[in-house]
PDB file of C-alpha atoms in Angstrom:
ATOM      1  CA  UNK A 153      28.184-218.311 -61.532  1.00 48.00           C
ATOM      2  CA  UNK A 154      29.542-217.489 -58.387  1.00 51.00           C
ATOM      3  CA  UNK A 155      26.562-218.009 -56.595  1.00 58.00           C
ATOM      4  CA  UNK A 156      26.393-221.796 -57.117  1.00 57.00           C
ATOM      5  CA  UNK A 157      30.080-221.878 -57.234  1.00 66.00           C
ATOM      6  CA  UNK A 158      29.885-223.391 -53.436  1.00 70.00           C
ATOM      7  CA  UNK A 159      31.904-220.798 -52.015  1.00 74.00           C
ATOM      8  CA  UNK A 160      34.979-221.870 -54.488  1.00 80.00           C
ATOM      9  CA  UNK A 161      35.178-218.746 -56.013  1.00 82.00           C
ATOM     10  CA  UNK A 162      35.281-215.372 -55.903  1.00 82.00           C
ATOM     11  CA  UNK A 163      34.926-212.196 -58.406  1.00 81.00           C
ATOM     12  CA  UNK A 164      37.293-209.658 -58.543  1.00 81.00           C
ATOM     13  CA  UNK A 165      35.521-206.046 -58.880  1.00 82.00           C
ATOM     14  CA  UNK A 166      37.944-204.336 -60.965  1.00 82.00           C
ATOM     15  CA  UNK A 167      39.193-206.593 -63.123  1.00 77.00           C
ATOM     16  CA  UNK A 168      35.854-208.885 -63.092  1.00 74.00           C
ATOM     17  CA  UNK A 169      38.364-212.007 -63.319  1.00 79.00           C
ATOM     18  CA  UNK A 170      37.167-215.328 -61.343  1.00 80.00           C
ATOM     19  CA  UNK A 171      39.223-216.379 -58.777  1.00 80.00           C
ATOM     20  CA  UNK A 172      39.342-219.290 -56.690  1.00 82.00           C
ATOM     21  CA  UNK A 173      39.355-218.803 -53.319  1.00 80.00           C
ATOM     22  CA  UNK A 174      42.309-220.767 -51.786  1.00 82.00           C
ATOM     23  CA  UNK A 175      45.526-221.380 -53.516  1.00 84.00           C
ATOM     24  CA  UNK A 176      45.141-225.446 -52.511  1.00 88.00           C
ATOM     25  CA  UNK A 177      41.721-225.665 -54.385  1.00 84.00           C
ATOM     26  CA  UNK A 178      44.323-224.144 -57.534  1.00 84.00           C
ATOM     27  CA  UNK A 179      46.893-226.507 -56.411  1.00 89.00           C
ATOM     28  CA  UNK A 180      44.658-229.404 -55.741  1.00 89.00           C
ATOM     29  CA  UNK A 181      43.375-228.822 -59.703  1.00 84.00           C
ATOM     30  CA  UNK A 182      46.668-228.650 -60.995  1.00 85.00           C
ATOM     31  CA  UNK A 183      47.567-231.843 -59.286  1.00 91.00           C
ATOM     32  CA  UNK A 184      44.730-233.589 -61.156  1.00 92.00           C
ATOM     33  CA  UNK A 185      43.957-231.360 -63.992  1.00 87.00           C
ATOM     34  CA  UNK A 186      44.870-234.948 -66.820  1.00 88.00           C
ATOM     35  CA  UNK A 187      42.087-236.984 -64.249  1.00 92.00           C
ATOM     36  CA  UNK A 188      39.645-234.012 -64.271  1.00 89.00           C
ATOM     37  CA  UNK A 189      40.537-232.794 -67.621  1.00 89.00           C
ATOM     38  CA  UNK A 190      42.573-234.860 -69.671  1.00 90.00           C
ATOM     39  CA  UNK A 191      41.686-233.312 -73.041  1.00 90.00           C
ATOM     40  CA  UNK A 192      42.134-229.941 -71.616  1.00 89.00           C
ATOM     41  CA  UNK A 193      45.282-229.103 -73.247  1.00 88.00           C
ATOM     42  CA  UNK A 194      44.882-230.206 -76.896  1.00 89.00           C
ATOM     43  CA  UNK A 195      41.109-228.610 -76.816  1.00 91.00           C
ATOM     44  CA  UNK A 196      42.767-225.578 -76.057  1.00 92.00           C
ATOM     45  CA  UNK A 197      45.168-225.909 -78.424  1.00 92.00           C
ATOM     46  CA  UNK A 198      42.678-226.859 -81.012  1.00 92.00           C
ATOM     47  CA  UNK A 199      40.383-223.548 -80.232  1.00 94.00           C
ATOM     48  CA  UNK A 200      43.846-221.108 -80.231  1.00 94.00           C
ATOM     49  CA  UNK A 201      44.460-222.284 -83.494  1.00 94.00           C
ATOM     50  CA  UNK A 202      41.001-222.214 -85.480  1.00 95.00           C
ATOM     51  CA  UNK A 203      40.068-218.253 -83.426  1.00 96.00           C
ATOM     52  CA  UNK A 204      43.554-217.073 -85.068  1.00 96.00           C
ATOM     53  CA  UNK A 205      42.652-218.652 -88.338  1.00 95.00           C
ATOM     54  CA  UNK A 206      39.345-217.111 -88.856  1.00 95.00           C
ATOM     55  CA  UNK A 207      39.330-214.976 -92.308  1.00 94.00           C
ATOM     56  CA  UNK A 208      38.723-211.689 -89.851  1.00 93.00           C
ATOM     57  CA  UNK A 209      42.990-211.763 -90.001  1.00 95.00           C
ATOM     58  CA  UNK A 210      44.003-212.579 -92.793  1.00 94.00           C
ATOM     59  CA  UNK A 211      44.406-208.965 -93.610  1.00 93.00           C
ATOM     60  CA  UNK A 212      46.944-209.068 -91.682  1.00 92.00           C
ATOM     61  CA  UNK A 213      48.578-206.562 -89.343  1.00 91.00           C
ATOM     62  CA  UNK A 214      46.521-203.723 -88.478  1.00 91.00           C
ATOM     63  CA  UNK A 215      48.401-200.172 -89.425  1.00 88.00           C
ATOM     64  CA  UNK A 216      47.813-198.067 -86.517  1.00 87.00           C
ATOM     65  CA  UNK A 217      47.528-198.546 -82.903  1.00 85.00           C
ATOM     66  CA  UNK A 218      43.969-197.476 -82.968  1.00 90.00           C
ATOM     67  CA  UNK A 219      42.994-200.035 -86.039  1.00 91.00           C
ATOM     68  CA  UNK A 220      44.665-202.938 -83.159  1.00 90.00           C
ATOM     69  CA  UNK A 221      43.323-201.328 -80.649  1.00 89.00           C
ATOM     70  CA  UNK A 222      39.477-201.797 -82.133  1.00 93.00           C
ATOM     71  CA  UNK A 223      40.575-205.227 -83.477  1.00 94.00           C
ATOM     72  CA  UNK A 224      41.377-206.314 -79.860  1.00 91.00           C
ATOM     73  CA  UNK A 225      37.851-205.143 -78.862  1.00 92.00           C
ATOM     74  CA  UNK A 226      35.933-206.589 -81.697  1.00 95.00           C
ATOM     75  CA  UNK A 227      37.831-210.339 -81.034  1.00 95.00           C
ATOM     76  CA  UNK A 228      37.842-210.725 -77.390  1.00 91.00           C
ATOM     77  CA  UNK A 229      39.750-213.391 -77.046  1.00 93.00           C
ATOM     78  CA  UNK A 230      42.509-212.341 -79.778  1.00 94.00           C
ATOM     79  CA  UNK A 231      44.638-211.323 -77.197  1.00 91.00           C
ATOM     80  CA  UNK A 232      44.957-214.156 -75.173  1.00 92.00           C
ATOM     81  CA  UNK A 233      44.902-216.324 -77.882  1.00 94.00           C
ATOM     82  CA  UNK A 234      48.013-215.144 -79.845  1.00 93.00           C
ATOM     83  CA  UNK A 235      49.939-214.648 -76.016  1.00 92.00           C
ATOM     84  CA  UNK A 236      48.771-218.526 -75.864  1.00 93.00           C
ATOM     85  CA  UNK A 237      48.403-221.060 -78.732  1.00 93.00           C
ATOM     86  CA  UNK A 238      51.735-222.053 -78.196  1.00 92.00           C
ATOM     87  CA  UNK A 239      52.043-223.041 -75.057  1.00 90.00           C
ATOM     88  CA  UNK A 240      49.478-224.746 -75.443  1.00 90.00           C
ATOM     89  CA  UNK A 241      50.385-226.201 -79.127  1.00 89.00           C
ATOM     90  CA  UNK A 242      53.875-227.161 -76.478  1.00 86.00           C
ATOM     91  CA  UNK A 243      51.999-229.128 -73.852  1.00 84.00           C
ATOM     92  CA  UNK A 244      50.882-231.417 -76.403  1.00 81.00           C
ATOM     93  CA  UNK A 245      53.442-231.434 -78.854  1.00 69.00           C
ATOM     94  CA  UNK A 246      53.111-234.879 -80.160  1.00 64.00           C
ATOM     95  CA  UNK A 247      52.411-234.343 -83.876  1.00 65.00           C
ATOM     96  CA  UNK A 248      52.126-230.985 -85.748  1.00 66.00           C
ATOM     97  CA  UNK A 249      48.387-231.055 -87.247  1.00 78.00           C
ATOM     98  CA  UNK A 250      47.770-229.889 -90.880  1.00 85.00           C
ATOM     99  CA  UNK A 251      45.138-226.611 -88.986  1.00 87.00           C
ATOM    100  CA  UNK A 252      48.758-225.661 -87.007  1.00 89.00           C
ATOM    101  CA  UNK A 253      50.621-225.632 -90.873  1.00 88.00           C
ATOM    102  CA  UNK A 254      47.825-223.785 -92.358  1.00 91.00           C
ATOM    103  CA  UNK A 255      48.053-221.262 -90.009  1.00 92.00           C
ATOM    104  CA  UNK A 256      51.896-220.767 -90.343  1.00 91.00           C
ATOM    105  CA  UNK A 257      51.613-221.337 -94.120  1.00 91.00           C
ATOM    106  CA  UNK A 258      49.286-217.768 -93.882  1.00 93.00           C
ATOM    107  CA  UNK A 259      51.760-215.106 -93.786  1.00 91.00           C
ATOM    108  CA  UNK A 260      49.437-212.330 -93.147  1.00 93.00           C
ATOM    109  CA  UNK A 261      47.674-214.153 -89.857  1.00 94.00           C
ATOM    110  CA  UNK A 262      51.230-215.197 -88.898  1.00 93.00           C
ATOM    111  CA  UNK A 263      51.912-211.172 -89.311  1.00 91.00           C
ATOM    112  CA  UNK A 264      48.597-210.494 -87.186  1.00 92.00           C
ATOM    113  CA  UNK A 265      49.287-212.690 -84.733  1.00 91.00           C
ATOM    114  CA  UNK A 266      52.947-211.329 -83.705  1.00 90.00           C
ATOM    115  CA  UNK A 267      51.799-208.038 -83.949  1.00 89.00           C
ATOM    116  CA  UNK A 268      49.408-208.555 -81.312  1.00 87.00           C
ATOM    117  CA  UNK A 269      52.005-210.148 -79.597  1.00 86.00           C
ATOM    118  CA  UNK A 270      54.600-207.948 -79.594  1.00 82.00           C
ATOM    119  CA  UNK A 271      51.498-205.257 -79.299  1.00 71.00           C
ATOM    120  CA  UNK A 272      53.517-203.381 -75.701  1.00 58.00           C
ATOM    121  CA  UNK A 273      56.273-201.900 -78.560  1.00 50.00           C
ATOM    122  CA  UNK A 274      54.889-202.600 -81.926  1.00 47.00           C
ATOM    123  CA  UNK A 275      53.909-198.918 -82.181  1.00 49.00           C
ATOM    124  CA  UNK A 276      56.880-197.321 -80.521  1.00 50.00           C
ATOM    125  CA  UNK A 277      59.310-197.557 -83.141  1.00 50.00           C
ATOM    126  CA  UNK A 278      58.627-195.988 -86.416  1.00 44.00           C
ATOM    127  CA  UNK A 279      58.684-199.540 -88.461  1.00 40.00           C
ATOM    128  CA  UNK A 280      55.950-200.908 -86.548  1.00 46.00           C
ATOM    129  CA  UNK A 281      54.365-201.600 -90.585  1.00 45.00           C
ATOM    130  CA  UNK A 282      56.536-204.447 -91.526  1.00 48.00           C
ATOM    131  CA  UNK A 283      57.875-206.045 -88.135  1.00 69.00           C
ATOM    132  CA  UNK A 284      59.070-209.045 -90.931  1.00 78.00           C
ATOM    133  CA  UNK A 285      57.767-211.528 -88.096  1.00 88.00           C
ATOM    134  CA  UNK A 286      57.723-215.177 -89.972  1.00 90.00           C
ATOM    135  CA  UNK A 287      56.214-218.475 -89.034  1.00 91.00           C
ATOM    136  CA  UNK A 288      59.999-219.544 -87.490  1.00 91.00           C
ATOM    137  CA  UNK A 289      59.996-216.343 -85.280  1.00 92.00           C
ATOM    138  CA  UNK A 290      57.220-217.317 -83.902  1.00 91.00           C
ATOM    139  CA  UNK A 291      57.691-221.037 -83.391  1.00 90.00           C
ATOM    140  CA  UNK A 292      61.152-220.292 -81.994  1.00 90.00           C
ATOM    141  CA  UNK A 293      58.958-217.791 -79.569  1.00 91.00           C
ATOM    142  CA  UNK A 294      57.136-220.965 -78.800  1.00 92.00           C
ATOM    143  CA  UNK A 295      59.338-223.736 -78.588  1.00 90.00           C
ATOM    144  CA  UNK A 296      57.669-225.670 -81.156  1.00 89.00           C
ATOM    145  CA  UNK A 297      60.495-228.043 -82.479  1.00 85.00           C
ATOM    146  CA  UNK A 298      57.746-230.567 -84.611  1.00 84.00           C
ATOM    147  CA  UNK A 299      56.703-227.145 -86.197  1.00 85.00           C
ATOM    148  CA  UNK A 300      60.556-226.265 -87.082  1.00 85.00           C
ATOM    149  CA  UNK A 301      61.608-228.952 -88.194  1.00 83.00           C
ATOM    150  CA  UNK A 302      58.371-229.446 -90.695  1.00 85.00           C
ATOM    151  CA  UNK A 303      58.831-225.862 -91.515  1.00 85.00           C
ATOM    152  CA  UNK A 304      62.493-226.160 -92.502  1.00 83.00           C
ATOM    153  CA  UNK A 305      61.855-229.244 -94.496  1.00 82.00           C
ATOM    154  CA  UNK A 306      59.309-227.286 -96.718  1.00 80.00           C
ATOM    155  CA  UNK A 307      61.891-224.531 -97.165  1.00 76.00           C
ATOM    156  CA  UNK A 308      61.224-221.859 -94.571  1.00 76.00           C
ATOM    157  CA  UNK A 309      64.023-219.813 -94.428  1.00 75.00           C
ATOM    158  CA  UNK A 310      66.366-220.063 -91.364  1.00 77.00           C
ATOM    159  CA  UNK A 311      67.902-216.764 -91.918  1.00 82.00           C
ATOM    160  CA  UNK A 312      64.840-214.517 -92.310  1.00 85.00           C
ATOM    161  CA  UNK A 313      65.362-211.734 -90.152  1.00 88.00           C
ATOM    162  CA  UNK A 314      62.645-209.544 -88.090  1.00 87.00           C
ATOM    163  CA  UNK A 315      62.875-205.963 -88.449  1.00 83.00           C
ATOM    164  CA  UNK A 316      65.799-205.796 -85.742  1.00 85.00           C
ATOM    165  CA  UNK A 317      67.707-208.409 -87.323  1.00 89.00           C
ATOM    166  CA  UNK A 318      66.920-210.972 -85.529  1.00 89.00           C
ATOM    167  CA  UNK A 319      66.884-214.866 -86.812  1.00 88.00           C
ATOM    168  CA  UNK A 320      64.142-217.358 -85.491  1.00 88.00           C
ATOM    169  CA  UNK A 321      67.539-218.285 -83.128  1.00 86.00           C
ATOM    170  CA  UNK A 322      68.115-215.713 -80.783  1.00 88.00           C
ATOM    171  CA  UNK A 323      63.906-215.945 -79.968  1.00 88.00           C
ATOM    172  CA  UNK A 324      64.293-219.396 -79.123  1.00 88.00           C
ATOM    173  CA  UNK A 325      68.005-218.709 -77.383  1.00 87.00           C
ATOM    174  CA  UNK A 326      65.893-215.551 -75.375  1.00 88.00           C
ATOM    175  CA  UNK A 327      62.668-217.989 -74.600  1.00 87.00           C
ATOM    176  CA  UNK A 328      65.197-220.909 -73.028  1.00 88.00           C
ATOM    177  CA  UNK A 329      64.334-223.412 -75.718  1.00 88.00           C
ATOM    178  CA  UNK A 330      67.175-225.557 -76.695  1.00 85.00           C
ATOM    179  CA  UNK A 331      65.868-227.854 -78.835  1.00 82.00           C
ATOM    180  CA  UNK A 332      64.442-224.885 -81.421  1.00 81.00           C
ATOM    181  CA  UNK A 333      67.677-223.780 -81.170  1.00 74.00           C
ATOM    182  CA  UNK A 334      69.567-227.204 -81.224  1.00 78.00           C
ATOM    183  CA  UNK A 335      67.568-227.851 -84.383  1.00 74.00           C
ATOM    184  CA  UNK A 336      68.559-224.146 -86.102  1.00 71.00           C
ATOM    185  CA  UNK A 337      71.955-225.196 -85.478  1.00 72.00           C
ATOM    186  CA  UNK A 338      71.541-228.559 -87.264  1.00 73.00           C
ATOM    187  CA  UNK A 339      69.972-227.258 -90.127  1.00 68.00           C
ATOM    188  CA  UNK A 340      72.598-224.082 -90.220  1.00 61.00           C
ATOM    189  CA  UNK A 341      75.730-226.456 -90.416  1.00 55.00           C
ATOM    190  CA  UNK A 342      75.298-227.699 -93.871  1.00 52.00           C
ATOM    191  CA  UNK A 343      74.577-223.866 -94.837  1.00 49.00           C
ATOM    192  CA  UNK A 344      77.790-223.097 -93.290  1.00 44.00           C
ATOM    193  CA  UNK A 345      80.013-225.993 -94.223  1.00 48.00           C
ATOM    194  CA  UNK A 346      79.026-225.113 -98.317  1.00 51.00           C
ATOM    195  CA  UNK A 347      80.224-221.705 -97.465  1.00 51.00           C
ATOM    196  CA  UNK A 348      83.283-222.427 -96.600  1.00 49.00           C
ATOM    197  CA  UNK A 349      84.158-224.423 -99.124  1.00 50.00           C
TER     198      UNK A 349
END
């Protein structure tokens, strides 16, 4: 490939990643990436979504860091997928498709995925079996406010709590997403307001 790549890129030895050359060929791209490739984004999204809901997850998280460590090898593209899908679900955030919901509806790939994500610390603590990661952690993660708001509609619990005690707010509050977190706070108030009364 880099042979008739017309001197645009180059190969990196060690980590045999393609480069281009010259940070304005990247910038020139970027500029014109909807022209060049305007279904880009939402055929990435599309792909994220159907790798992480192949039936090779839905055992769900793996139970030792060698069991991820071989399921990383075995699905290639696992890792960036599950770092991914969601910015990429973000860029074209005009509707939530029903393959998105599936996926979130599937508490064990939902429990796959986040391990994977969270894979740096997952096995330093001595939880790392039941990181209680739900669909809202990781939308919050995300910035997915379609997918939160559909998910609370159908029930999803605001106030589930990861293994720290964390709710889907504080990921979306860390991640700089407002409007996750704008709409926690709307659906919270009616919670709170019955409380006190």
């Amino acid at each position: 490939m880099v042979s008739v790549s017309a001197g645009l890129v180059v190969a990196d030895e060690e980590s045999n990643i393609i480069h281009l050359v010259h940070y304005m060929t990247q910038d020139y791209f970027e500029a014109r990436k909807e022209y060049w490739f305007p279904d880009a984004e939402p055929n990435f999204k599309m792909i994220c979504v159907t790798y992480l809901s192949f039936n090779t997850f839905e055992s769900g998280p793996c139970l030792s860091e060698q069991e991820l460590e071989a399921r990383l090898q075995q699905n290639q593209l696992y890792d960036y997928v599950v770092r991914n899908w969601g910015y990429h679900a973000y860029a074209t955030a005009t509707k939530l498709e029903q393959l998105i919901l599936d996926l979130l509806e599937s508490d064990t790939k939902v429990s796959a995925s986040s391990q994977a994500l969270i894979t740096e610390d997952y096995f330093a603590t001595s939880h790392h079996k039941s990181k209680r990661i739900t669909a809202l952690h990781l939308i919050a993660y995300f910035g997915l406010n379609e997918a939160a708001s559909t998910l609370l509609r159908y029930g999803k619990c605001l106030n589930s709590k990861d293994t720290d005690g964390r709710t889907p707010l504080p990921w979306a509050a860390q991640n700089g997403h407002d409007g996750i977190s704008s709409c926690c706070l709307r659906q919270a108030r009616p919670m709170l307001t019955q409380k006190t009364h």
